Short mmCIF file of C-alpha atoms in Angstrom, two decimals:
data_model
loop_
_atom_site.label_atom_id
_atom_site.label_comp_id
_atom_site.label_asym_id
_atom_site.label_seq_id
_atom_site.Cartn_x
_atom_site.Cartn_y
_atom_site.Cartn_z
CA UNK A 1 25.57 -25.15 73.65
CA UNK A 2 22.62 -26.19 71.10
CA UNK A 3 20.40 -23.26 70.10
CA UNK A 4 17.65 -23.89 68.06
CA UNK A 5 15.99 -20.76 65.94
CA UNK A 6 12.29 -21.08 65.83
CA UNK A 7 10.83 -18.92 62.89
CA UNK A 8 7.24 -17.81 62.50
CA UNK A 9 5.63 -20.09 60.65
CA UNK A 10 3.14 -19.82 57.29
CA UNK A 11 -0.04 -20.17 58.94
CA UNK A 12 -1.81 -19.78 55.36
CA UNK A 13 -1.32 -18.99 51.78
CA UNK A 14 -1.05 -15.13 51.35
CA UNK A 15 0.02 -14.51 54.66
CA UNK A 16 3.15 -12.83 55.06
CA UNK A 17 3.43 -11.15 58.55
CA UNK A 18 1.96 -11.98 61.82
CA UNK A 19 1.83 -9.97 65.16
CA UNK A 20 3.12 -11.31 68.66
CA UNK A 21 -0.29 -11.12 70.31
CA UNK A 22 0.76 -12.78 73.54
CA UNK A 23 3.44 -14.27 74.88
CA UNK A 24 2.85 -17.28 77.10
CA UNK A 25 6.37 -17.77 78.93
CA UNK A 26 8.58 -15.40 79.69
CA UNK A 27 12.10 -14.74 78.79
CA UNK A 28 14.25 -17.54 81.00
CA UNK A 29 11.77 -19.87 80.98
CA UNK A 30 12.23 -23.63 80.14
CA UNK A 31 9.72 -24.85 77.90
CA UNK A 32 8.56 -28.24 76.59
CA UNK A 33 8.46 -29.58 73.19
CA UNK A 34 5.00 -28.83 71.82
CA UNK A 35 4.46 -26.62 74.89
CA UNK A 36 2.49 -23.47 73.75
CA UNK A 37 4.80 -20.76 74.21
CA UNK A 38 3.01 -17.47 72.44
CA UNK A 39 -0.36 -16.53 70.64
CA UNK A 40 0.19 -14.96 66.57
CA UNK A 41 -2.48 -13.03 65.19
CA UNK A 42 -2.56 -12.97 61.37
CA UNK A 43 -5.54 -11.22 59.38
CA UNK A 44 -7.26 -14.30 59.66
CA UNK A 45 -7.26 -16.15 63.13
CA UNK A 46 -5.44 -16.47 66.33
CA UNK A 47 -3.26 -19.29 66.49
CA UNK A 48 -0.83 -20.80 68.67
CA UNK A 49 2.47 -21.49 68.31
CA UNK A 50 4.33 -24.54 69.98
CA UNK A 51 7.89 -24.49 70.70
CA UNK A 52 9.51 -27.12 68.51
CA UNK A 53 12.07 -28.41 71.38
CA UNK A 54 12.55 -28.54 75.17
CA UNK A 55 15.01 -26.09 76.48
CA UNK A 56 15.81 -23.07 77.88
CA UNK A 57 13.72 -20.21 75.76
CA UNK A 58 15.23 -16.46 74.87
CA UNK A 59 12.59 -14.13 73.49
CA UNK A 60 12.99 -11.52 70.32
CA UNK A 61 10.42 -10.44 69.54
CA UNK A 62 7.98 -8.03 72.02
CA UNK A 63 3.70 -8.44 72.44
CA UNK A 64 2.56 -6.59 69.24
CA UNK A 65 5.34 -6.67 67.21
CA UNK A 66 4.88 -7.24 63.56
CA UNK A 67 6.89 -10.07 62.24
CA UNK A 68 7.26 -11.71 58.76
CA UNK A 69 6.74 -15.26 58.22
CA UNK A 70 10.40 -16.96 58.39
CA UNK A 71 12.23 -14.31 60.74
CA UNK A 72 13.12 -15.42 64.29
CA UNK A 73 11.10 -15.00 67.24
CA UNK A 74 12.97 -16.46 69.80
CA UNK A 75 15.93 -19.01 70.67
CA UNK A 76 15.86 -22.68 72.38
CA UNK A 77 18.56 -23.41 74.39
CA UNK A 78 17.93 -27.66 73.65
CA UNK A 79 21.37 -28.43 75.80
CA UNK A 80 20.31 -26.83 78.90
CA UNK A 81 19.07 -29.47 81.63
CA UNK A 82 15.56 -28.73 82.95
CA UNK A 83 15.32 -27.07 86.21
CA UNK A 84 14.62 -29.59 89.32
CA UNK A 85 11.44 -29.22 91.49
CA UNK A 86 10.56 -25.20 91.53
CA UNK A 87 14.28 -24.25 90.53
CA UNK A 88 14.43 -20.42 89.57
CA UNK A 89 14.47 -19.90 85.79
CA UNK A 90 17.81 -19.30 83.77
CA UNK A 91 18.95 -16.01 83.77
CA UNK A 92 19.30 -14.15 81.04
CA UNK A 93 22.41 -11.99 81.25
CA UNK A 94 21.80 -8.65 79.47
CA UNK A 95 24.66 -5.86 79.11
CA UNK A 96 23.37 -2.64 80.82
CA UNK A 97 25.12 0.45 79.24
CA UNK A 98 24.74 3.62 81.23
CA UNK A 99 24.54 6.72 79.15
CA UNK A 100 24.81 10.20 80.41
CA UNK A 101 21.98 12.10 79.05
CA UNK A 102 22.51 15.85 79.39
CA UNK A 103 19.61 18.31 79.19
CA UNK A 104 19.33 20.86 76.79
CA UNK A 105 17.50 23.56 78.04
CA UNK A 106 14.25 24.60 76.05
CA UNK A 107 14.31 27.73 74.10
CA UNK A 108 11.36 29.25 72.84
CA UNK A 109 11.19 30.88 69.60
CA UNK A 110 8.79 32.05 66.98
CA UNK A 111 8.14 28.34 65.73
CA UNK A 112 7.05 27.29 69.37
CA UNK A 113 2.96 26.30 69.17
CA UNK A 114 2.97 27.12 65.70
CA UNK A 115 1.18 24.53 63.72
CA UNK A 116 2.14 23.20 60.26
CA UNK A 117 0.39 23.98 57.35
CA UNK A 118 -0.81 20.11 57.11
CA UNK A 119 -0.87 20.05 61.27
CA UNK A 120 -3.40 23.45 60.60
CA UNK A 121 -5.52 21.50 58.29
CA UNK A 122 -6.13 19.33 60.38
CA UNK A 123 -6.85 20.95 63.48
CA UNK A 124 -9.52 23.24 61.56
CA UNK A 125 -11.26 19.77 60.98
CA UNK A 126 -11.08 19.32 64.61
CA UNK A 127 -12.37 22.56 65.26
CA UNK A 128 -9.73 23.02 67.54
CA UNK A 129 -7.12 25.75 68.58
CA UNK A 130 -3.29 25.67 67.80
CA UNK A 131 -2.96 26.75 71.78
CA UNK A 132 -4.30 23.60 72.81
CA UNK A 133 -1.93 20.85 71.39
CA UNK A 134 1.71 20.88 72.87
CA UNK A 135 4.12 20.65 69.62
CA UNK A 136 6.86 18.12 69.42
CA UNK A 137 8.94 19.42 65.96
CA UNK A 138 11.82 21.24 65.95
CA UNK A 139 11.71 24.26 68.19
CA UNK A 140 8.25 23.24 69.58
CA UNK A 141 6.41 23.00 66.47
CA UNK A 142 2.87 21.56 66.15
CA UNK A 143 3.43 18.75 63.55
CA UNK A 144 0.75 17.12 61.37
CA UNK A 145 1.00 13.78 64.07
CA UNK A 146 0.35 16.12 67.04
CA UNK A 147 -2.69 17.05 65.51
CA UNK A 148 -3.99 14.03 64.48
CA UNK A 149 -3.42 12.33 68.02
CA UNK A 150 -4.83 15.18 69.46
CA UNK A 151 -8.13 14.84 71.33
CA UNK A 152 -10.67 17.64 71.73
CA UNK A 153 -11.60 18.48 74.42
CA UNK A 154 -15.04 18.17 76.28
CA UNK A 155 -15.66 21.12 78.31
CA UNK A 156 -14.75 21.83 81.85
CA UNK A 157 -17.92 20.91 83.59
CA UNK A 158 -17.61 19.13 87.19
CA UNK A 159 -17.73 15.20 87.31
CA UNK A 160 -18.03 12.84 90.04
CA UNK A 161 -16.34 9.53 88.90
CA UNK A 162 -13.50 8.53 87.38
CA UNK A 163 -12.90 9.58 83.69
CA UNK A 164 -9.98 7.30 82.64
CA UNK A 165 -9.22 6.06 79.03
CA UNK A 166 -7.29 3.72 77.81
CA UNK A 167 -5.63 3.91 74.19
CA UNK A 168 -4.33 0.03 72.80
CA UNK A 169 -3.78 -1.31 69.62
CA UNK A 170 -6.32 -3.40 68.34
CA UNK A 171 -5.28 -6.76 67.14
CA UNK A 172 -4.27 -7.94 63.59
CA UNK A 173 -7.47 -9.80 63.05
CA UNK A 174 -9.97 -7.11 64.18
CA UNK A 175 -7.78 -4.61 62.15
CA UNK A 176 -8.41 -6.96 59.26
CA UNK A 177 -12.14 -7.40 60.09
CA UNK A 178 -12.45 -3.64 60.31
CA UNK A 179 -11.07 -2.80 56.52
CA UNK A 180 -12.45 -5.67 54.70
CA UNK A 181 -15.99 -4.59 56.48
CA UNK A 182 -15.57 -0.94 54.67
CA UNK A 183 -14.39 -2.44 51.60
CA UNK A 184 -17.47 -4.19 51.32
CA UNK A 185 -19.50 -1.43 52.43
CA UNK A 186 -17.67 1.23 49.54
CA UNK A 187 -17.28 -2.08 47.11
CA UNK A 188 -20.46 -3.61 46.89
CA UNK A 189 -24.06 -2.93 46.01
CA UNK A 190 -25.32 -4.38 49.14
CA UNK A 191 -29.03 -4.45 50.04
CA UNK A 192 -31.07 -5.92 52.63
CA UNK A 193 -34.70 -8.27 52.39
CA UNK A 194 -36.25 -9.48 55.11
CA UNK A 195 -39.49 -11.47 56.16
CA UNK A 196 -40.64 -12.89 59.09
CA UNK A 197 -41.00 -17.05 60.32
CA UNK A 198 -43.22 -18.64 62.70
CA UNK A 199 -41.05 -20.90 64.65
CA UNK A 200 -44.34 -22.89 65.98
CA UNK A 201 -42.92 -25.80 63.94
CA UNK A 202 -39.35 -26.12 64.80
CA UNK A 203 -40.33 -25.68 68.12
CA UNK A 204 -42.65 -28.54 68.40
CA UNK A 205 -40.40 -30.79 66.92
CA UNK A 206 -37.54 -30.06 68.49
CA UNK A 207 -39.86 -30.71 72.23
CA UNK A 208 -40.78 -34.01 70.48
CA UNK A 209 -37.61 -35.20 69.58
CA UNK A 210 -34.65 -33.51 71.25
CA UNK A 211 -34.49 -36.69 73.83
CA UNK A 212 -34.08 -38.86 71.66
CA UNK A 213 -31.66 -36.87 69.02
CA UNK A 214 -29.18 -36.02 71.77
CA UNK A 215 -29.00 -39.57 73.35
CA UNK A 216 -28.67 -41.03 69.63
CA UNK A 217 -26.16 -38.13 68.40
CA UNK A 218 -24.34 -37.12 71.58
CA UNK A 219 -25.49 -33.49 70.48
CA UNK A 220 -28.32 -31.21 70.73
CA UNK A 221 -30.89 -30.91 68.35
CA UNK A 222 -30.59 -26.56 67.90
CA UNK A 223 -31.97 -24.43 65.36
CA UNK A 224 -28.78 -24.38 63.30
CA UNK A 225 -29.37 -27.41 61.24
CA UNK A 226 -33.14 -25.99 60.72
CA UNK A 227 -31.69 -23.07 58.99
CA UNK A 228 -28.48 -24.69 57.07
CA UNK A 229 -30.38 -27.72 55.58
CA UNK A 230 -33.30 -24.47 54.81
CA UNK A 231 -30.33 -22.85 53.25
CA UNK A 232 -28.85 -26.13 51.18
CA UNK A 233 -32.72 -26.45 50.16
CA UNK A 234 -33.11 -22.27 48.80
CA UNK A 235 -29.29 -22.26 47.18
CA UNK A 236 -30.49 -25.03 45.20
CA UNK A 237 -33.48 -23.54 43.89
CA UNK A 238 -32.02 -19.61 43.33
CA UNK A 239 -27.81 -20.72 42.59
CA UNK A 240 -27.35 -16.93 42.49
CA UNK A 241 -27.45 -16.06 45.54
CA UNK A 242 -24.60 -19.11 45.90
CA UNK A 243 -22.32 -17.19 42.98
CA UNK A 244 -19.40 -14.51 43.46
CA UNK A 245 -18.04 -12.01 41.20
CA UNK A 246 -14.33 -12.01 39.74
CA UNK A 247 -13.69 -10.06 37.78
CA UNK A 248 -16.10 -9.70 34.43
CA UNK A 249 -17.43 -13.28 35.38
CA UNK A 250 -19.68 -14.76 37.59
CA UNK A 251 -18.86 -17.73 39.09
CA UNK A 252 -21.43 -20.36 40.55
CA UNK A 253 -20.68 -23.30 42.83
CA UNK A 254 -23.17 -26.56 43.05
CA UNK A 255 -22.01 -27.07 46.51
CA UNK A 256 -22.96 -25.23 49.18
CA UNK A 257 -19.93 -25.12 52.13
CA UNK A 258 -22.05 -22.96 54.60
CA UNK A 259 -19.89 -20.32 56.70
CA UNK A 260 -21.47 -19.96 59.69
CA UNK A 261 -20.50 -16.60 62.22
CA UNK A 262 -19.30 -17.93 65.80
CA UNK A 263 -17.88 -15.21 68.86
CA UNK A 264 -14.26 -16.48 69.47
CA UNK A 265 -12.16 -15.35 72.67
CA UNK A 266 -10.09 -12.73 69.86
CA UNK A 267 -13.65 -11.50 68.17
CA UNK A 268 -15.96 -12.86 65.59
CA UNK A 269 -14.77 -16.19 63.73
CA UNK A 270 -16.51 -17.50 60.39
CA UNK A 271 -15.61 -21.55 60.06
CA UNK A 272 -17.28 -23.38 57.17
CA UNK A 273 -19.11 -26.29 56.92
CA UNK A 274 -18.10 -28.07 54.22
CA UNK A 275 -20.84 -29.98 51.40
CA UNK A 276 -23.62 -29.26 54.03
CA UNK A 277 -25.82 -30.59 51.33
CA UNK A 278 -24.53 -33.83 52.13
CA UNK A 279 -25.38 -33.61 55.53
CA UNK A 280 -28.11 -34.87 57.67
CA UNK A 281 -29.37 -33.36 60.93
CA UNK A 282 -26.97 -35.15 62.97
CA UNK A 283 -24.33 -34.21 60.53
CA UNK A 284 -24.72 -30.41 60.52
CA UNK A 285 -24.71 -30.04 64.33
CA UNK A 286 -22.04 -32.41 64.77
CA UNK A 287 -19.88 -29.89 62.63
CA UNK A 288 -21.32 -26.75 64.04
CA UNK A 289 -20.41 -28.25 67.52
CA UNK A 290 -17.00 -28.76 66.71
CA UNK A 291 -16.30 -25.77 64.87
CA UNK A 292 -17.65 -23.60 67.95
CA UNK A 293 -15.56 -25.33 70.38
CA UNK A 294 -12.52 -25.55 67.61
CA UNK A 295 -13.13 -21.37 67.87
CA UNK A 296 -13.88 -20.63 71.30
CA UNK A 297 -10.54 -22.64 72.05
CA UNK A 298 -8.28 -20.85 69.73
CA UNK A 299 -7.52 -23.83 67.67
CA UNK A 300 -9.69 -23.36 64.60
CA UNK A 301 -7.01 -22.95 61.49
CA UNK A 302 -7.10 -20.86 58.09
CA UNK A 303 -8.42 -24.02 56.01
CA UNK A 304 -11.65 -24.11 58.54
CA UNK A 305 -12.27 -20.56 57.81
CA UNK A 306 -11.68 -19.89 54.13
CA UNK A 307 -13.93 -21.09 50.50
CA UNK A 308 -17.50 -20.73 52.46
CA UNK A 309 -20.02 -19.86 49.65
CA UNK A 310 -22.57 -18.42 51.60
CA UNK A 311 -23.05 -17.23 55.56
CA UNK A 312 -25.48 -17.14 58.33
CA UNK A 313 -25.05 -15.09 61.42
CA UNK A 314 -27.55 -15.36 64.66
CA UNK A 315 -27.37 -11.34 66.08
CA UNK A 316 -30.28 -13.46 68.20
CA UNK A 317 -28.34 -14.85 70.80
CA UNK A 318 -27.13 -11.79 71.91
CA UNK A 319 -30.46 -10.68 71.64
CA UNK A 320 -30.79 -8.84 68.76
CA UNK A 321 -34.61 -8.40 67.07
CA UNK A 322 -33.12 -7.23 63.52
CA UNK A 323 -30.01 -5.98 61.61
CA UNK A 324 -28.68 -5.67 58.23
CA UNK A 325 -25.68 -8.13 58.52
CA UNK A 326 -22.65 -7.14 56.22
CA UNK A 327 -21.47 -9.53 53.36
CA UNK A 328 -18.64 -11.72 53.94
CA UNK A 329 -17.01 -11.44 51.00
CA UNK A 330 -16.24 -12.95 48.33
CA UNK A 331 -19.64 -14.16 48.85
CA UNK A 332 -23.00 -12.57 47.29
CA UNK A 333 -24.78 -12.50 50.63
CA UNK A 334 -25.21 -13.64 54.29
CA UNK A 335 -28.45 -14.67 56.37
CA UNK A 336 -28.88 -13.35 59.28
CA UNK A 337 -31.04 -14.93 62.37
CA UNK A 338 -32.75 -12.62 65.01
CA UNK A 339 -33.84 -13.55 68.33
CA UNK A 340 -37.05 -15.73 69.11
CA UNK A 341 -39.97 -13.54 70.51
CA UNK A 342 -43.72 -14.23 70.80
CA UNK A 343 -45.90 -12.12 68.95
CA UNK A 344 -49.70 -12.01 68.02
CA UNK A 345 -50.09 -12.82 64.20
CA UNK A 346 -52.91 -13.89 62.05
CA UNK A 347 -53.78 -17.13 61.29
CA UNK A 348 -56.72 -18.40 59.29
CA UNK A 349 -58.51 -15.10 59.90
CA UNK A 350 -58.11 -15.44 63.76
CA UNK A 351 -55.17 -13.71 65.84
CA UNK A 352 -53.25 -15.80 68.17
CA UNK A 353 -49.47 -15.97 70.09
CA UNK A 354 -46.67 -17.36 67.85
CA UNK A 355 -42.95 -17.29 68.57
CA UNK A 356 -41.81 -15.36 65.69
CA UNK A 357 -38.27 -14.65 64.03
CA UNK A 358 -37.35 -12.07 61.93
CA UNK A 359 -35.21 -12.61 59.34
CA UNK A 360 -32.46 -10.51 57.00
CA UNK A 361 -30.79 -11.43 53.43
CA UNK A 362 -27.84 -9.16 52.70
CA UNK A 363 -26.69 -9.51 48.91
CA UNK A 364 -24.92 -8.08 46.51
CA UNK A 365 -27.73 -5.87 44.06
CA UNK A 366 -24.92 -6.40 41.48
CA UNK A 367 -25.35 -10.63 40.96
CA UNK A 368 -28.37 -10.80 42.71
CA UNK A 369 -32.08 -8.75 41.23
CA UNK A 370 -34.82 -8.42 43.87
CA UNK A 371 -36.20 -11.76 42.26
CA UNK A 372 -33.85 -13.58 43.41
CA UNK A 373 -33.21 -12.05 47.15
CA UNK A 374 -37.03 -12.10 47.40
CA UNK A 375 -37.38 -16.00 46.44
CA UNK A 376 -34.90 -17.37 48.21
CA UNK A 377 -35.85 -15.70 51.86
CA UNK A 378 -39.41 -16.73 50.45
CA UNK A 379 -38.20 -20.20 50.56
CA UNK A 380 -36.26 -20.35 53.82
CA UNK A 381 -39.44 -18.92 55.27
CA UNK A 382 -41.04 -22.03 53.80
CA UNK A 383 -38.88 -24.98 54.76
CA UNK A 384 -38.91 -23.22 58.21
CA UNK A 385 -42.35 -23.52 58.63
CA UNK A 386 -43.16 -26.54 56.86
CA UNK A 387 -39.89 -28.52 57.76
CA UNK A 388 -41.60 -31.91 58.11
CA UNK A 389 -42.85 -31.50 54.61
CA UNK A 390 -39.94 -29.65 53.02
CA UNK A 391 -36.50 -30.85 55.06
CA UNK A 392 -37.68 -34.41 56.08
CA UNK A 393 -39.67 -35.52 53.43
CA UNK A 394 -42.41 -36.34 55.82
CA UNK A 395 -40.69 -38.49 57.80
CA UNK A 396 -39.10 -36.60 60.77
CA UNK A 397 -38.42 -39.87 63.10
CA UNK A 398 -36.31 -41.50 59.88
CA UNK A 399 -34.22 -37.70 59.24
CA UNK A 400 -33.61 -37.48 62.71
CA UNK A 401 -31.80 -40.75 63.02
CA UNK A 402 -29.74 -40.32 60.30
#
């Protein structure tokens, strides 16, 4: 018999453990090469792993185990035939020890429901009672775990529905999400500008052309490349807000790889597109087309996802009017887009309907002075409005063909 060992493997550079987030065959199974046999969080992404020969497959690791990168997850049998037709799977022949477990009866004594000093500490910030959490220390004794898992209760009044919960582990990635979101809360001296765009322009334009673009390009003409080539266009003119902090120095990039926030199947995923100064209109919703779908099928990698120098986020199509989005750090600060609603403003002394956007700047206070927030949103409000002028150096037909 040929086994082979398949090991977890590095799915970036400072990534030392992943977690078994879901196994996609079962233990028995016979698997291809390349098949897709189980899903690996890390802290970064979801990715899949392939099994790197066809055989007979023997798991060891269980769904949410923590494993490092090089130890064994499970075992190829590459000299086993495959099954014929619907043949049942191999069994896998495990040794069943049965162990008598005798009882010992429960005796109460004066440590039984008595909390810990650390367990009573805790329960006083719970403002709950010692009688109310079942011990599981020696003797019955309430330790510091039983108080923190325990869950206060919410009065006795009647209900008329079900009032299930459900307690699960949240994945790697979200876990990850989670602290470096606090970190840049408690680490940063993040503020939040914001302004308003009338949308008038973008919108005629895009009824004008959007025909043509997408039977040119073989993609729609959105409002992401609006906003990105607005972006390129306001990093240029205020290279702060393009900077990060390490250390006692600043550092400032003249490039601008644009990270741009995308909902994935496992949560919120942040691919980058690369030199998006470079780019035309074509070119930036080419890439933000195949970074969504890259994302929403669980292929995007670590590379796609890491050296972005500054973000934007749209809380709009979810239907959000306004939000303070957080940094994504190492970065200095993050755009964020809002939805599209019609609103009477002024214009040239007379009030009429315009589809209006509100929009946020998040930065870092510490690299960035009010200046510099200020003027940049100030400009993205500009190219926005004036894109014919300001993105396609008044010649829309000739940008959007590029």
């Amino acid at each position: 018999m040929s086994v082979l060992e398949m090991k977890v493997p590095s799915p970036g550079e400072s990534i030392t453990e992943v977690e078994i987030a879901t196994w996609l065959v079962e233990d028995g199974d016979y698997v291809e090469k390349d098949q897709p046999i189980a899903e690996v969080d890390s802290d970064k992404a979801t990715l899949e792993l392939p099994a790197e020969e066809s055989g007979i497959i023997t798991l060891k690791a269980e769904e949410g185990d923590a494993v490092a990168v090089g130890a064994v997850v499970c075992l190829i049998d590459t000299s086993a035939a495959k099954p014929a037709g619907d043949a049942p799977k191999a069994e896998v022949k495990k040794e069943e020890k049965k162990v008598e477990v005798k009882e010992t009866p429960k005796v109460e004594t004066y440590a039984t429901g008595t909390a810990s000093p650390a367990a009573k500490k805790v329960l006083a910030e719970k403002g709950m009672d010692a009688s109310s959490v079942k011990g599981t220390g020696k003797d019955g004794r309430i330790t510091k775990d039983d108080a923190v898992n325990a869950t206060p209760s919410m009065g006795t009044q009647p209900t008329n529905g079900s009032r299930n919960t459900e307690r699960k582990k949240m994945s790697m990635l979200r876990r990850k999400v989670a602290e470096r979101l606090v970190a840049v809360k408690s680490e940063t001296a993040m503020l939040t500008t914001f302004n308003e765009v009338n949308m008038q322009p973008i919108f005629d334009l895009r009824n004008e052309y959007k025909e043509a673009f997408k039977a040119k390009h073989n993609v729609g003409l959105g409002f992401m490349s609006f906003f990105t080539l607005a972006v390129v266009r306001a990093l240029k003119m205020y290279p702060d807000v393009n900077s990060m902090i390490d250390g006692d120095f600043q550092i400032q990039n003249d490039f601008q790889d644009i990270s741009i926030a995308v909902s994935g199947p496992k949560g919120l995923m942040v691919p980058v597109i690369r030199n998006a100064e470079n780019l035309s209109f074509r070119g930036v919703e080419s890439e933000v087309k195949r970074l969504a779908l890259r994302a929403r099928d669980g292929q995007i990698t670590i590379d796609e996802m890491t050296g972005g120098t500054f973000t934007i986020t749209n809380g709009g199509v979810f239907g959000s009017m306004l939000s303070t989005p957080i940094i994504n750090p190492p970065q200095s600060a993050i755009l964020g887009m809002h939805n599209i609603v019609e609103r009477p403003i002024a214009v040239n002394g007379t009030v009429t309907i315009a589809p209006i956007m509100y929009v946020a700047l998040s930065y870092d206070h510490r690299i960035i002075d009010g200046r510099e927030s200020v003027g940049f949103l100030v400009a993205i409000k500009e190219a926005l409005e004036n894109p014919v002028e300001l993105l396609m150096d008044n010649n829309p037909t000739k940008a959007l063909e590029m």
